[in-house]
mmCIF file of C-alpha atoms in Angstrom:
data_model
loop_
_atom_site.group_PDB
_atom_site.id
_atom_site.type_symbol
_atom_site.label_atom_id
_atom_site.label_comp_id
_atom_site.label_asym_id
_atom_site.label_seq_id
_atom_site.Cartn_x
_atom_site.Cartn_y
_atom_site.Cartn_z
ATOM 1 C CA UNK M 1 -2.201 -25.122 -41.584
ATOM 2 C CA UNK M 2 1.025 -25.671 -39.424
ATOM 3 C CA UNK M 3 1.366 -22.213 -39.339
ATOM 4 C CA UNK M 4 -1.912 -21.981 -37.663
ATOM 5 C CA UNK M 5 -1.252 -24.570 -35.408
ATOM 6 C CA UNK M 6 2.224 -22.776 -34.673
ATOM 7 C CA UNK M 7 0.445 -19.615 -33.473
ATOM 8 C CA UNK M 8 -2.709 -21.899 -31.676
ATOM 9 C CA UNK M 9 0.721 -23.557 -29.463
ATOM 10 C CA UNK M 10 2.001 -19.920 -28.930
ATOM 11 C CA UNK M 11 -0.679 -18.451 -28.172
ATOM 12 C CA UNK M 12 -1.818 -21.056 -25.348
ATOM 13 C CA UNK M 13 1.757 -20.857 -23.940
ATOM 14 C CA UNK M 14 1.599 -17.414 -23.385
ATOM 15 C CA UNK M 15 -1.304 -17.943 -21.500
ATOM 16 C CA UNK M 16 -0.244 -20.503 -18.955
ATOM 17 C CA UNK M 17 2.703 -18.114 -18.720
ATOM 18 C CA UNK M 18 0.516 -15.219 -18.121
ATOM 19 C CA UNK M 19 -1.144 -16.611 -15.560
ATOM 20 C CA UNK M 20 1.003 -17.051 -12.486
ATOM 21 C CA UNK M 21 0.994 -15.008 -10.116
ATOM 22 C CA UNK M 22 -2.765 -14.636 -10.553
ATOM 23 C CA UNK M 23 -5.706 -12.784 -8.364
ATOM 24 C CA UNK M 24 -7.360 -15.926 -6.947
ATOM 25 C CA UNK M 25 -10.904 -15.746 -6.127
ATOM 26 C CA UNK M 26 -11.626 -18.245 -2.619
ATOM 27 C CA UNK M 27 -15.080 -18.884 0.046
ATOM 28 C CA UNK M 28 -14.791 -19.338 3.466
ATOM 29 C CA UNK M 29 -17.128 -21.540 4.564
ATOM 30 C CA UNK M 30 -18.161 -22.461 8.468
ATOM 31 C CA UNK M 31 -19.850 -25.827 8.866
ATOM 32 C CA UNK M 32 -21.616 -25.064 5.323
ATOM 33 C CA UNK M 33 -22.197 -21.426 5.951
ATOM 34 C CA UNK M 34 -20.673 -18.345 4.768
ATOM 35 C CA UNK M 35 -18.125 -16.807 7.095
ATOM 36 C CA UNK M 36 -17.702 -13.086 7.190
ATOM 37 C CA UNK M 37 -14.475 -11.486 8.357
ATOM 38 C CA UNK M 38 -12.303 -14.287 8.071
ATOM 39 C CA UNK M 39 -8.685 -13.231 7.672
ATOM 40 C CA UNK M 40 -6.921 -14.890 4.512
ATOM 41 C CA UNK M 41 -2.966 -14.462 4.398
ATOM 42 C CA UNK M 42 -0.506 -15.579 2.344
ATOM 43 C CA UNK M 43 2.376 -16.212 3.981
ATOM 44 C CA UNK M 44 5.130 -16.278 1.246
ATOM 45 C CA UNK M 45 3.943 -12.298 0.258
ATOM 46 C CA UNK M 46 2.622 -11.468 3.175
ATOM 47 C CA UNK M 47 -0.500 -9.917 1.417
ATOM 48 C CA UNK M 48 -3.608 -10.032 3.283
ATOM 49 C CA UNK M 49 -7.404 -9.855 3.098
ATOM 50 C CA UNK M 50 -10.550 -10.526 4.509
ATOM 51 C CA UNK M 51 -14.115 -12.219 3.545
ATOM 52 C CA UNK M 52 -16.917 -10.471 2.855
ATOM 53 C CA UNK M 53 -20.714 -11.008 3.801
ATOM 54 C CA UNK M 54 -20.702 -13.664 0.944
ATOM 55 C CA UNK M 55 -17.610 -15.953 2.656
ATOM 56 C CA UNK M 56 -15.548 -14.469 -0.833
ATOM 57 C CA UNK M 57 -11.903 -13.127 -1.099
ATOM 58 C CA UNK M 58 -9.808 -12.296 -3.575
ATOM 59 C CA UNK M 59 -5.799 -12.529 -3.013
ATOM 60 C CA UNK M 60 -2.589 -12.404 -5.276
ATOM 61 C CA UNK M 61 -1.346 -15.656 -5.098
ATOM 62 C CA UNK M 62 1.657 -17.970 -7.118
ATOM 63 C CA UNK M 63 1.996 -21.480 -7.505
ATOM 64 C CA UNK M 64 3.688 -23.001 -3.566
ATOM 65 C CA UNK M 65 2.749 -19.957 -2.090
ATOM 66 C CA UNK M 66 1.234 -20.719 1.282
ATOM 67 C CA UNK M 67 -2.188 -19.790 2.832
ATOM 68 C CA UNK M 68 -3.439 -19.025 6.037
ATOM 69 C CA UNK M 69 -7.122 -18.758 7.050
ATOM 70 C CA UNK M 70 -8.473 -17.696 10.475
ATOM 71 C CA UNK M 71 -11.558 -16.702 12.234
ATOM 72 C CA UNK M 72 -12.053 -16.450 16.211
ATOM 73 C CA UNK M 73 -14.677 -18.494 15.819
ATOM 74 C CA UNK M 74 -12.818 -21.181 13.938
ATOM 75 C CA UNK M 75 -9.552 -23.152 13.789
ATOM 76 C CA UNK M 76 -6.930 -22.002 11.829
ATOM 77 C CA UNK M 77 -6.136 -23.509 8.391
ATOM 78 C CA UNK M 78 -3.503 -23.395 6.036
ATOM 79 C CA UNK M 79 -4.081 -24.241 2.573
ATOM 80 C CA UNK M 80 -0.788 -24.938 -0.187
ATOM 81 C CA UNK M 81 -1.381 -23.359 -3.543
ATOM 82 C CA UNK M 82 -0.769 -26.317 -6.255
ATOM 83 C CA UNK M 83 -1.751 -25.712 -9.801
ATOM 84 C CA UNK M 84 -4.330 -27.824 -9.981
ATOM 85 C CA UNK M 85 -5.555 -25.678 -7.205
ATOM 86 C CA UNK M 86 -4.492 -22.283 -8.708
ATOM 87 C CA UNK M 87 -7.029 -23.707 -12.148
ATOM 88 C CA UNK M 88 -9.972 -23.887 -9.772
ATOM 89 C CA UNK M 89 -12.589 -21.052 -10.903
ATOM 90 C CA UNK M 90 -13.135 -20.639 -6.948
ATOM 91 C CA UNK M 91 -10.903 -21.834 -3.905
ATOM 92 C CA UNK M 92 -13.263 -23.597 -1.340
ATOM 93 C CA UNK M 93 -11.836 -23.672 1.941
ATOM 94 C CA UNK M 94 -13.853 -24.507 5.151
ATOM 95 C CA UNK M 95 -12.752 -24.209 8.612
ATOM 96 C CA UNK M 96 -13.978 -26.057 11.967
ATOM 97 C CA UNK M 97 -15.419 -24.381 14.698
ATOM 98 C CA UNK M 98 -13.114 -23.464 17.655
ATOM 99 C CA UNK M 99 -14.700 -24.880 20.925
ATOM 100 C CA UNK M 100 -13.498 -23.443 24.029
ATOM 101 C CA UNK M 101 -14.091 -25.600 27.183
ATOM 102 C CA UNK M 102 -13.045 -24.376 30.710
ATOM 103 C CA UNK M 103 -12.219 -27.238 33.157
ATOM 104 C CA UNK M 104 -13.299 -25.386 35.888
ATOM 105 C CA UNK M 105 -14.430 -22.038 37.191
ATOM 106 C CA UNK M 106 -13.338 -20.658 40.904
ATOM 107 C CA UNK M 107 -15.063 -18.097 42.307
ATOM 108 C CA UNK M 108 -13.862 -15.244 45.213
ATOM 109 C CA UNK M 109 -15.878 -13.816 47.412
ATOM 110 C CA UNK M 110 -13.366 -11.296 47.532
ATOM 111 C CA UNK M 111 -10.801 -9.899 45.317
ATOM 112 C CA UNK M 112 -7.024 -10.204 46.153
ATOM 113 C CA UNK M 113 -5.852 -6.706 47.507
ATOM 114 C CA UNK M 114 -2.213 -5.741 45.738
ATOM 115 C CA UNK M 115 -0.909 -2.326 45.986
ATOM 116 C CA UNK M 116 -1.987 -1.446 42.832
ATOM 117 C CA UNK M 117 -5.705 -2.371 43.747
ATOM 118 C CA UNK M 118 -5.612 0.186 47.032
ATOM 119 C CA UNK M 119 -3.531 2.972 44.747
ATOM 120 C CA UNK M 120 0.011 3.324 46.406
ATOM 121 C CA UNK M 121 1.540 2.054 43.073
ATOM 122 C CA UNK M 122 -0.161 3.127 39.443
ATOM 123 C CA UNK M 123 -0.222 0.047 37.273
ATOM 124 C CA UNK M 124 1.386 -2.751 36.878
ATOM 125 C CA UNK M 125 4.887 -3.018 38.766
ATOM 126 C CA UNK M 126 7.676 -5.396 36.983
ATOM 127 C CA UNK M 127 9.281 -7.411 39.456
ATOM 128 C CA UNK M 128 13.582 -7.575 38.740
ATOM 129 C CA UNK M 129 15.292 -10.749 38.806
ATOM 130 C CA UNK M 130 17.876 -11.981 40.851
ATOM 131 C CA UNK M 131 20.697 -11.044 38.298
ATOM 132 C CA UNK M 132 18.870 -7.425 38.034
ATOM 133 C CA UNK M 133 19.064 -6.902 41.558
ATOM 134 C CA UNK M 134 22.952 -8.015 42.199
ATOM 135 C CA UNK M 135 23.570 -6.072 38.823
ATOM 136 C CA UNK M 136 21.714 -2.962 40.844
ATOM 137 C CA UNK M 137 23.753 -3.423 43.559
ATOM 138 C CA UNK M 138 27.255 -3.994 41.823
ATOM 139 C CA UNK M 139 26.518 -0.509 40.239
ATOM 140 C CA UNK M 140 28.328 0.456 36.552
ATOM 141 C CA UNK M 141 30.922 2.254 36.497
ATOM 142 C CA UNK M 142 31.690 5.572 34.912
ATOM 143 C CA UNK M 143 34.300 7.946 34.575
ATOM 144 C CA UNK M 144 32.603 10.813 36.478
ATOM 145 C CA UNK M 145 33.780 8.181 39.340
ATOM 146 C CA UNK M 146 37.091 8.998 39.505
ATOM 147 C CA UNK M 147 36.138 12.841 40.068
ATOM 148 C CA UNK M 148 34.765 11.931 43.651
ATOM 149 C CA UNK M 149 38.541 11.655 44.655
ATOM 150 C CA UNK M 150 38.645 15.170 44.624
ATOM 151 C CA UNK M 151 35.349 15.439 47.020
ATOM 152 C CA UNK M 152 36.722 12.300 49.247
ATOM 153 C CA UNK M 153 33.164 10.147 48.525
ATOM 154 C CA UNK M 154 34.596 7.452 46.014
ATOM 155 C CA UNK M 155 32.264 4.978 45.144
ATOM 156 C CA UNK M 156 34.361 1.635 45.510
ATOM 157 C CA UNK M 157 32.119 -0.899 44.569
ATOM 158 C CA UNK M 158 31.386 -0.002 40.544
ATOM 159 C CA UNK M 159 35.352 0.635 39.941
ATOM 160 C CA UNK M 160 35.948 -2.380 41.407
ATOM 161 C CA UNK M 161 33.421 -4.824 39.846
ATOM 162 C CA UNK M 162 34.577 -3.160 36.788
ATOM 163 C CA UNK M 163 38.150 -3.871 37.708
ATOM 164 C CA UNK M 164 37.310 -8.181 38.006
ATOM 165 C CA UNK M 165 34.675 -8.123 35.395
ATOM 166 C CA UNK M 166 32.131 -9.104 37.602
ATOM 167 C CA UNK M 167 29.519 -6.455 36.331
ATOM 168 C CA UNK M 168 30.061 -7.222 32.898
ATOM 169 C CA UNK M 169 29.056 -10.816 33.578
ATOM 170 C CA UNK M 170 25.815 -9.107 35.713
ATOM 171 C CA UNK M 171 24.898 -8.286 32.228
ATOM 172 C CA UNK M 172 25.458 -11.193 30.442
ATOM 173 C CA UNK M 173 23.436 -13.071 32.824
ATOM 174 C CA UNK M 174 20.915 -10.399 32.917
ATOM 175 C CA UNK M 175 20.756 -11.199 29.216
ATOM 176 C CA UNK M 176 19.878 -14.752 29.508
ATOM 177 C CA UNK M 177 17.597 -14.506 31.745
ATOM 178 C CA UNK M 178 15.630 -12.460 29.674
ATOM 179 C CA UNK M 179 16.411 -14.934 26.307
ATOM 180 C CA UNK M 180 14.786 -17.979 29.070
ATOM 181 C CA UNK M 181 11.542 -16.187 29.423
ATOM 182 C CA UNK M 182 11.095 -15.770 25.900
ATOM 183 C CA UNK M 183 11.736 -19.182 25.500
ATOM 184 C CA UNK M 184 9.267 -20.913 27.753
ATOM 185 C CA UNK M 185 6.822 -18.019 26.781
ATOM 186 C CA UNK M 186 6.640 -19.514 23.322
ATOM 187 C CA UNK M 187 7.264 -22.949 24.651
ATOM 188 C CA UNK M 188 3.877 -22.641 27.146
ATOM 189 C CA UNK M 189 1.550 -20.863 24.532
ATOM 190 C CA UNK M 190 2.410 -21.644 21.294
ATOM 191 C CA UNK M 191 4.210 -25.284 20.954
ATOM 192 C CA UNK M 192 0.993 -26.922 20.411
ATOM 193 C CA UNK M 193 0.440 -24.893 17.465
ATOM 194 C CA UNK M 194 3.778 -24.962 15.689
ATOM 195 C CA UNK M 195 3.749 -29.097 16.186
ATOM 196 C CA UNK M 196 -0.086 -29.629 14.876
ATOM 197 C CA UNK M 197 -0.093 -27.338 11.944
ATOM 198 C CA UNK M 198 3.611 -28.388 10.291
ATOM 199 C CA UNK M 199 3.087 -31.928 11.626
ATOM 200 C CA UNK M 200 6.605 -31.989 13.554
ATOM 201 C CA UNK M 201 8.201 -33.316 17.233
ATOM 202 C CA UNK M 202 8.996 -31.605 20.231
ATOM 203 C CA UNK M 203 12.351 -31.513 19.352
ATOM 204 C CA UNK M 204 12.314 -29.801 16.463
ATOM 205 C CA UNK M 205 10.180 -26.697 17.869
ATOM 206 C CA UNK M 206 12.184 -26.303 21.345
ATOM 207 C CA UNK M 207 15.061 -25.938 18.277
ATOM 208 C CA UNK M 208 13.430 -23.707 16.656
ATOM 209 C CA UNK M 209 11.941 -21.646 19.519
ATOM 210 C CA UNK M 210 15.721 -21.263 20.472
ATOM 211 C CA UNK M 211 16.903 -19.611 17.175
ATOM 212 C CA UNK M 212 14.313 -17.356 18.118
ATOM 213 C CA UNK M 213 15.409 -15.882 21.424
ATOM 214 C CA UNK M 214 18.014 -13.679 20.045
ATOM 215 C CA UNK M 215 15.575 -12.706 16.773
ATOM 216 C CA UNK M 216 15.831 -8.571 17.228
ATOM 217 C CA UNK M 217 11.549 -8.447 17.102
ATOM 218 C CA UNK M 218 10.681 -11.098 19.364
ATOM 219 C CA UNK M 219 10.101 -9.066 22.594
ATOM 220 C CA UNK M 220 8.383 -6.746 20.733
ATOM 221 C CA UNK M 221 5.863 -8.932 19.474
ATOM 222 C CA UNK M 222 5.289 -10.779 22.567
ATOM 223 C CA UNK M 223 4.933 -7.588 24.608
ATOM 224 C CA UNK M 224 1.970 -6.776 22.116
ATOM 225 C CA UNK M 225 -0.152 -10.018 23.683
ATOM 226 C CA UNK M 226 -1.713 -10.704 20.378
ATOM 227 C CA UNK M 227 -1.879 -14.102 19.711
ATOM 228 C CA UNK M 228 -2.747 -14.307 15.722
ATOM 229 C CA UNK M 229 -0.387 -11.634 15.380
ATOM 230 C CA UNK M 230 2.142 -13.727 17.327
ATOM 231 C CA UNK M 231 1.316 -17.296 15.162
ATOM 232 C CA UNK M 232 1.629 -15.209 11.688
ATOM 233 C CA UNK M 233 4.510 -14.348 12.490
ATOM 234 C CA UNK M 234 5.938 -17.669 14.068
ATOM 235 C CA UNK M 235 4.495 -19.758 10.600
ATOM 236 C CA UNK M 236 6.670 -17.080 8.124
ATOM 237 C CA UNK M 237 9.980 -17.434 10.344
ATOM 238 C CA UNK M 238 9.480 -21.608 10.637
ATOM 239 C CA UNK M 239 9.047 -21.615 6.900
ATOM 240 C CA UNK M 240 12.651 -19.533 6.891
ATOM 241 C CA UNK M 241 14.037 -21.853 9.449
ATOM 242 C CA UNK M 242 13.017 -25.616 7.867
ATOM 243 C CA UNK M 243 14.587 -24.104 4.204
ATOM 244 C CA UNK M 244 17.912 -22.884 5.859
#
């Protein structure tokens, strides 16, 4: 009889063992109706999935691994894996619609004529800074320079910015001009987010958004425009940040 028992107690240990990490089974749900498409994510993995005509997923999951659902239709939702959770047979999760309301809409008779509208300049032009231009004009200098002695056309200005440092600074302030706008780029469009969904001040993102200026992706991913690329991104490195 205890022998029995023995195996019964090893046996069921094994399987609560077994279990984690574990293919979870989950329904999205939009105000009580299947959603379609919606993107499921877990952020501690980074595995992904997506719904399908039935609201169901299935994703690899462990217990404190952290999910995130999204639709662009809906708002987005992050759900904690407990294990009382992770013992569910299915994972409900239901998301509220996303509204979008526009104050107010301005019409022109007209459209604003640029040079790129009338075809002297293809595309879209990027306008230098300040510190760009004076770093233009300072010029950089190079050791070819000194081989204009021979032809009597020295360029004075680079071997002499070189000479007080003053280009090198050029650069440096080049630099943080460039580590501004990617602040108040994630300051002005994503803030909001960051506070609601981990529930913290404004102090504690504008911190965070400034460990982030010097991250070696960051331009990258901002020059790509896309925004639930962008907050997938920002809710992995924030979990990094608040355990460091």
């Amino acid at each position: 009889m205890r022998l029995r028992l023995l195996l019964l107690l090893l046996f069921i240990t094994i399987q609560v063992v077994a279990q984690f990490p574990m293919s979870m089974q989950g329904q999205v749900t939009l105000e009580d109706k299947v959603l379609e498409s919606a993107h499921v994510t877990n952020l501690n993995s980074q595995g992904s999935t997506t719904t399908d005509n039935n609201g169901i997923f299935w994703l690899q999951v462990d217990v404190g691994d952290v999910l995130l659902v999204s639709h662009v239709s809906a708002k987005e939702k992050f759900v904690i894996i407990h294990k009382q959770l992770a013992n569910e047979p299915l994972l409900s999760i239901s998301l509220e619609e996303q509204r979008n309301e526009l104050d107010e809409v301005i019409i022109k008779e007209q459209p604003d004529i640029t040079v790129q509208s009338v075809g002297i300049v293809q595309g879209e032009q990027k306008i230098p800074t300040a510190n760009e231009r004076r770093l233009h004009t300072a010029g950089d200098f190079k050791p070819i320079h000194l081989l204009s002695l021979l032809g009597g056309s020295l360029q004075v200005d680079p071997i002499i910015n070189a000479i007080t440092g003053r280009t090198k600074r050029l650069k440096r302030y080049v630099e943080i001009d460039k580590q501004i706008a990617v602040y108040e780029s994630l300051y002005e469009y994503h803030a909001y987010f960051i506070k609601d969904r981990f529930e913290i001040d404004d102090t504690e993102v504008k911190r965070f958004f400034n460990e982030l200026v010097d991250h070696p992706n960051i331009t990258a991913l901002l020059k790509k425009d896309n925004e639930d690329q962008i907050r997938i991104w920002l809710c992995a490195q924030y979990l990094i940040f608040s355990n460091s």
